[in-house]
Amino acid sequence: MKKIVFATNNAHKLQEVRAILGPEWELTTLREAGITEEIPENEPTIEGNALAKARYVWERTGLDCFADDTGLEVDALGGAPGVHSARYATDGHDFAANRAKLLAEMEGKSDRKARFLTVVALIEGGVEHCFEGVVEGTITTSEMGEGGFGYDPLFIPEGYTQTFAEIAPEEKNAISHRGRAIVKLAEWFRQ
Ligand code: ITT
């Protein structure tokens, strides 16, 4: 059993990562690690924010931990919302408002190419490692599907005809940005 803190306040991420890593991993939540406040995410890059979240936990608890920072990069919007994906429409985490803003910004645009990028930052025994996962795809012109979270109803992964919110959770995890980064983390521990 591998016991480690997963530094997230996003219950959807926790559910996905638990499913990807399986029963040999015991993921401690931030609350269980004694951290109840929001962790600041003020860095200009996704990797910077992933490291900032992991360092915040390491410095306060001394426990091995990892964090996930994710962004949706849309080509026609010059890479936006990118590192600002959580706070695109408001300064909170309003998924519905973020999706509405993205659809409005993309109205009439023919280039719909986009990608999700996840950086997972691990701190083990004080040593830092980063693992990256990317999935390419396109942005829809309306919301499709009820599953997943965040921008999932607007994102069709390459090679598919349905959005991440329409395909089964196991299928999303098998090809997603987060799935790919977390598999690299697990492989690193196996070696
Ligand atoms: P943390 O506590 O882990 O920081 P968060 O929700 O703030 O949780 P991020 O800073 O990584 O997460 O923000 C990324 C935003 O991008 C998130 O709020 C979602 O709106 C969106 N997002 C992240 N992963 C996604 C996924 O797999 N599918 C769709 N949208 C996703």
Short mmCIF file of C-alpha atoms in Angstrom, two decimals, residues 25-191:
data_model
loop_
_atom_site.label_atom_id
_atom_site.label_comp_id
_atom_site.label_asym_id
_atom_site.label_seq_id
_atom_site.Cartn_x
_atom_site.Cartn_y
_atom_site.Cartn_z
CA TRP A 25 -2.74 3.48 -3.27
CA GLU A 26 -4.16 5.16 -0.18
CA LEU A 27 -4.73 8.80 -1.05
CA THR A 28 -4.88 11.17 1.93
CA THR A 29 -7.00 14.25 1.32
CA LEU A 30 -5.92 17.80 2.18
CA ARG A 31 -8.45 17.90 5.00
CA GLU A 32 -7.08 14.63 6.44
CA ALA A 33 -3.59 16.16 6.23
CA GLY A 34 -4.86 19.13 8.29
CA ILE A 35 -5.02 21.70 5.47
CA THR A 36 -8.45 23.35 5.24
CA GLU A 37 -7.55 26.66 3.60
CA GLU A 38 -7.39 27.31 -0.18
CA ILE A 39 -3.86 26.84 -1.49
CA PRO A 40 -2.71 29.90 -3.48
CA GLU A 41 -2.26 29.30 -7.24
CA ASN A 42 -0.59 32.47 -8.47
CA GLU A 43 2.14 31.11 -10.74
CA PRO A 44 2.19 31.99 -14.46
CA THR A 45 2.44 28.36 -15.63
CA ILE A 46 0.63 25.09 -15.04
CA GLU A 47 3.85 23.43 -13.89
CA GLY A 48 4.50 26.35 -11.53
CA ASN A 49 1.06 26.00 -9.94
CA ALA A 50 1.36 22.21 -9.61
CA LEU A 51 4.70 22.66 -7.81
CA ALA A 52 3.30 25.48 -5.65
CA LYS A 53 0.43 23.27 -4.43
CA ALA A 54 2.73 20.32 -3.66
CA ARG A 55 5.30 22.55 -1.91
CA TYR A 56 2.57 24.13 0.22
CA VAL A 57 1.65 20.70 1.58
CA TRP A 58 5.22 19.45 1.94
CA GLU A 59 6.33 22.58 3.84
CA ARG A 60 3.43 22.33 6.30
CA THR A 61 3.18 18.57 6.85
CA GLY A 62 6.48 16.99 5.77
CA LEU A 63 4.37 14.28 4.13
CA ASP A 64 5.02 12.87 0.67
CA CYS A 65 2.47 14.43 -1.64
CA PHE A 66 1.49 15.25 -5.19
CA ALA A 67 -0.67 17.92 -6.83
CA ASP A 68 -2.39 18.22 -10.21
CA ASP A 69 -2.70 21.46 -12.13
CA THR A 70 -4.67 21.37 -15.36
CA GLY A 71 -5.47 23.81 -18.13
CA LEU A 72 -7.43 23.81 -21.36
CA GLU A 73 -5.46 25.47 -24.18
CA VAL A 74 -7.53 26.63 -27.15
CA ASP A 75 -5.57 27.52 -30.30
CA ALA A 76 -8.03 30.11 -31.65
CA LEU A 77 -7.86 31.92 -28.28
CA GLY A 78 -4.06 32.06 -28.20
CA GLY A 79 -3.88 29.26 -25.61
CA ALA A 80 -6.57 30.66 -23.27
CA PRO A 81 -8.00 29.83 -20.79
CA GLY A 82 -4.78 27.85 -20.07
CA VAL A 83 -3.37 28.47 -16.63
CA HIS A 84 -6.53 30.51 -15.83
CA SER A 85 -8.95 27.63 -16.58
CA ALA A 86 -10.46 27.48 -13.07
CA ARG A 87 -11.06 31.23 -12.92
CA TYR A 88 -11.88 32.00 -16.54
CA ALA A 89 -15.32 33.60 -16.11
CA THR A 90 -15.28 34.49 -12.40
CA ASP A 91 -12.77 34.36 -9.57
CA GLY A 92 -14.48 31.27 -8.18
CA HIS A 93 -14.66 27.77 -9.67
CA ASP A 94 -17.92 28.22 -11.57
CA PHE A 95 -17.81 25.39 -14.15
CA ALA A 96 -21.05 26.44 -15.89
CA ALA A 97 -20.00 30.09 -16.21
CA ASN A 98 -16.57 29.02 -17.54
CA ARG A 99 -18.21 26.86 -20.21
CA ALA A 100 -20.61 29.64 -21.22
CA LYS A 101 -17.71 32.08 -21.58
CA LEU A 102 -15.70 29.61 -23.67
CA LEU A 103 -18.64 28.99 -26.03
CA ALA A 104 -19.16 32.75 -26.41
CA GLU A 105 -15.46 33.38 -27.14
CA MET A 106 -15.48 30.56 -29.71
CA GLU A 107 -18.59 31.69 -31.55
CA GLY A 108 -17.98 31.77 -35.31
CA LYS A 109 -14.43 30.39 -35.02
CA SER A 110 -13.62 27.62 -37.50
CA ASP A 111 -10.35 26.51 -35.84
CA ARG A 112 -11.71 24.49 -32.88
CA LYS A 113 -8.41 22.75 -31.92
CA ALA A 114 -7.59 22.52 -28.21
CA ARG A 115 -5.79 20.38 -25.68
CA PHE A 116 -5.94 19.60 -22.00
CA LEU A 117 -2.59 19.71 -20.24
CA THR A 118 -2.01 18.30 -16.77
CA VAL A 119 1.18 18.59 -14.78
CA VAL A 120 1.41 16.36 -11.72
CA ALA A 121 4.05 17.58 -9.24
CA LEU A 122 5.34 14.98 -6.78
CA ILE A 123 7.43 15.65 -3.68
CA GLU A 124 8.88 12.49 -2.21
CA GLY A 125 11.35 12.79 0.66
CA GLY A 126 11.73 16.46 -0.25
CA VAL A 127 12.70 15.70 -3.87
CA GLU A 128 10.51 17.14 -6.65
CA HIS A 129 9.45 15.43 -9.89
CA CYS A 130 6.95 16.54 -12.55
CA PHE A 131 4.90 14.35 -14.90
CA GLU A 132 2.99 15.74 -17.86
CA GLY A 133 -0.11 14.44 -19.66
CA VAL A 134 -1.72 15.92 -22.78
CA VAL A 135 -4.81 15.05 -24.81
CA GLU A 136 -5.55 16.79 -28.10
CA GLY A 137 -9.10 17.45 -29.27
CA THR A 138 -11.65 19.98 -30.45
CA ILE A 139 -14.16 22.36 -28.85
CA THR A 140 -17.85 21.74 -29.61
CA THR A 141 -20.36 24.49 -30.48
CA SER A 142 -22.72 23.49 -27.65
CA GLU A 143 -22.65 21.44 -24.45
CA MET A 144 -22.94 17.68 -24.89
CA GLY A 145 -23.22 15.11 -22.09
CA GLU A 146 -23.76 15.04 -18.35
CA GLY A 147 -20.68 13.16 -17.12
CA GLY A 148 -17.25 14.37 -16.07
CA PHE A 149 -16.77 17.95 -14.83
CA GLY A 150 -15.43 21.35 -15.82
CA TYR A 151 -15.02 21.75 -19.58
CA ASP A 152 -15.77 18.07 -20.33
CA PRO A 153 -19.13 18.73 -22.13
CA LEU A 154 -17.27 20.98 -24.61
CA PHE A 155 -14.25 18.78 -25.43
CA ILE A 156 -14.12 15.96 -27.99
CA PRO A 157 -10.85 14.03 -27.73
CA GLU A 158 -9.02 13.24 -30.97
CA GLY A 159 -10.29 10.03 -32.60
CA TYR A 160 -13.70 10.27 -30.87
CA THR A 161 -17.09 11.70 -31.85
CA GLN A 162 -18.35 12.22 -28.30
CA THR A 163 -17.26 14.62 -25.57
CA PHE A 164 -15.50 13.62 -22.35
CA ALA A 165 -18.89 14.17 -20.67
CA GLU A 166 -20.51 11.54 -22.93
CA ILE A 167 -17.95 8.72 -22.82
CA ALA A 168 -17.65 6.35 -19.84
CA PRO A 169 -15.44 7.54 -16.95
CA GLU A 170 -13.03 4.59 -17.45
CA GLU A 171 -12.64 5.57 -21.07
CA LYS A 172 -11.91 9.20 -20.20
CA ASN A 173 -9.33 8.08 -17.63
CA ALA A 174 -7.64 5.78 -20.17
CA ILE A 175 -6.88 8.58 -22.64
CA SER A 176 -7.09 11.81 -20.66
CA HIS A 177 -4.44 14.38 -19.77
CA ARG A 178 -4.81 13.41 -16.09
CA GLY A 179 -4.80 9.68 -16.82
CA ARG A 180 -1.56 9.99 -18.80
CA ALA A 181 0.22 12.09 -16.15
CA ILE A 182 -0.92 9.81 -13.30
CA VAL A 183 0.22 6.65 -15.15
CA LYS A 184 3.68 8.25 -15.44
CA LEU A 185 3.65 8.94 -11.68
CA ALA A 186 2.71 5.32 -10.94
CA GLU A 187 5.40 4.00 -13.32
CA TRP A 188 8.00 6.20 -11.63
CA PHE A 189 7.18 4.56 -8.27
CA ARG A 190 7.34 1.07 -9.79
CA GLN A 191 10.91 1.59 -11.02
#
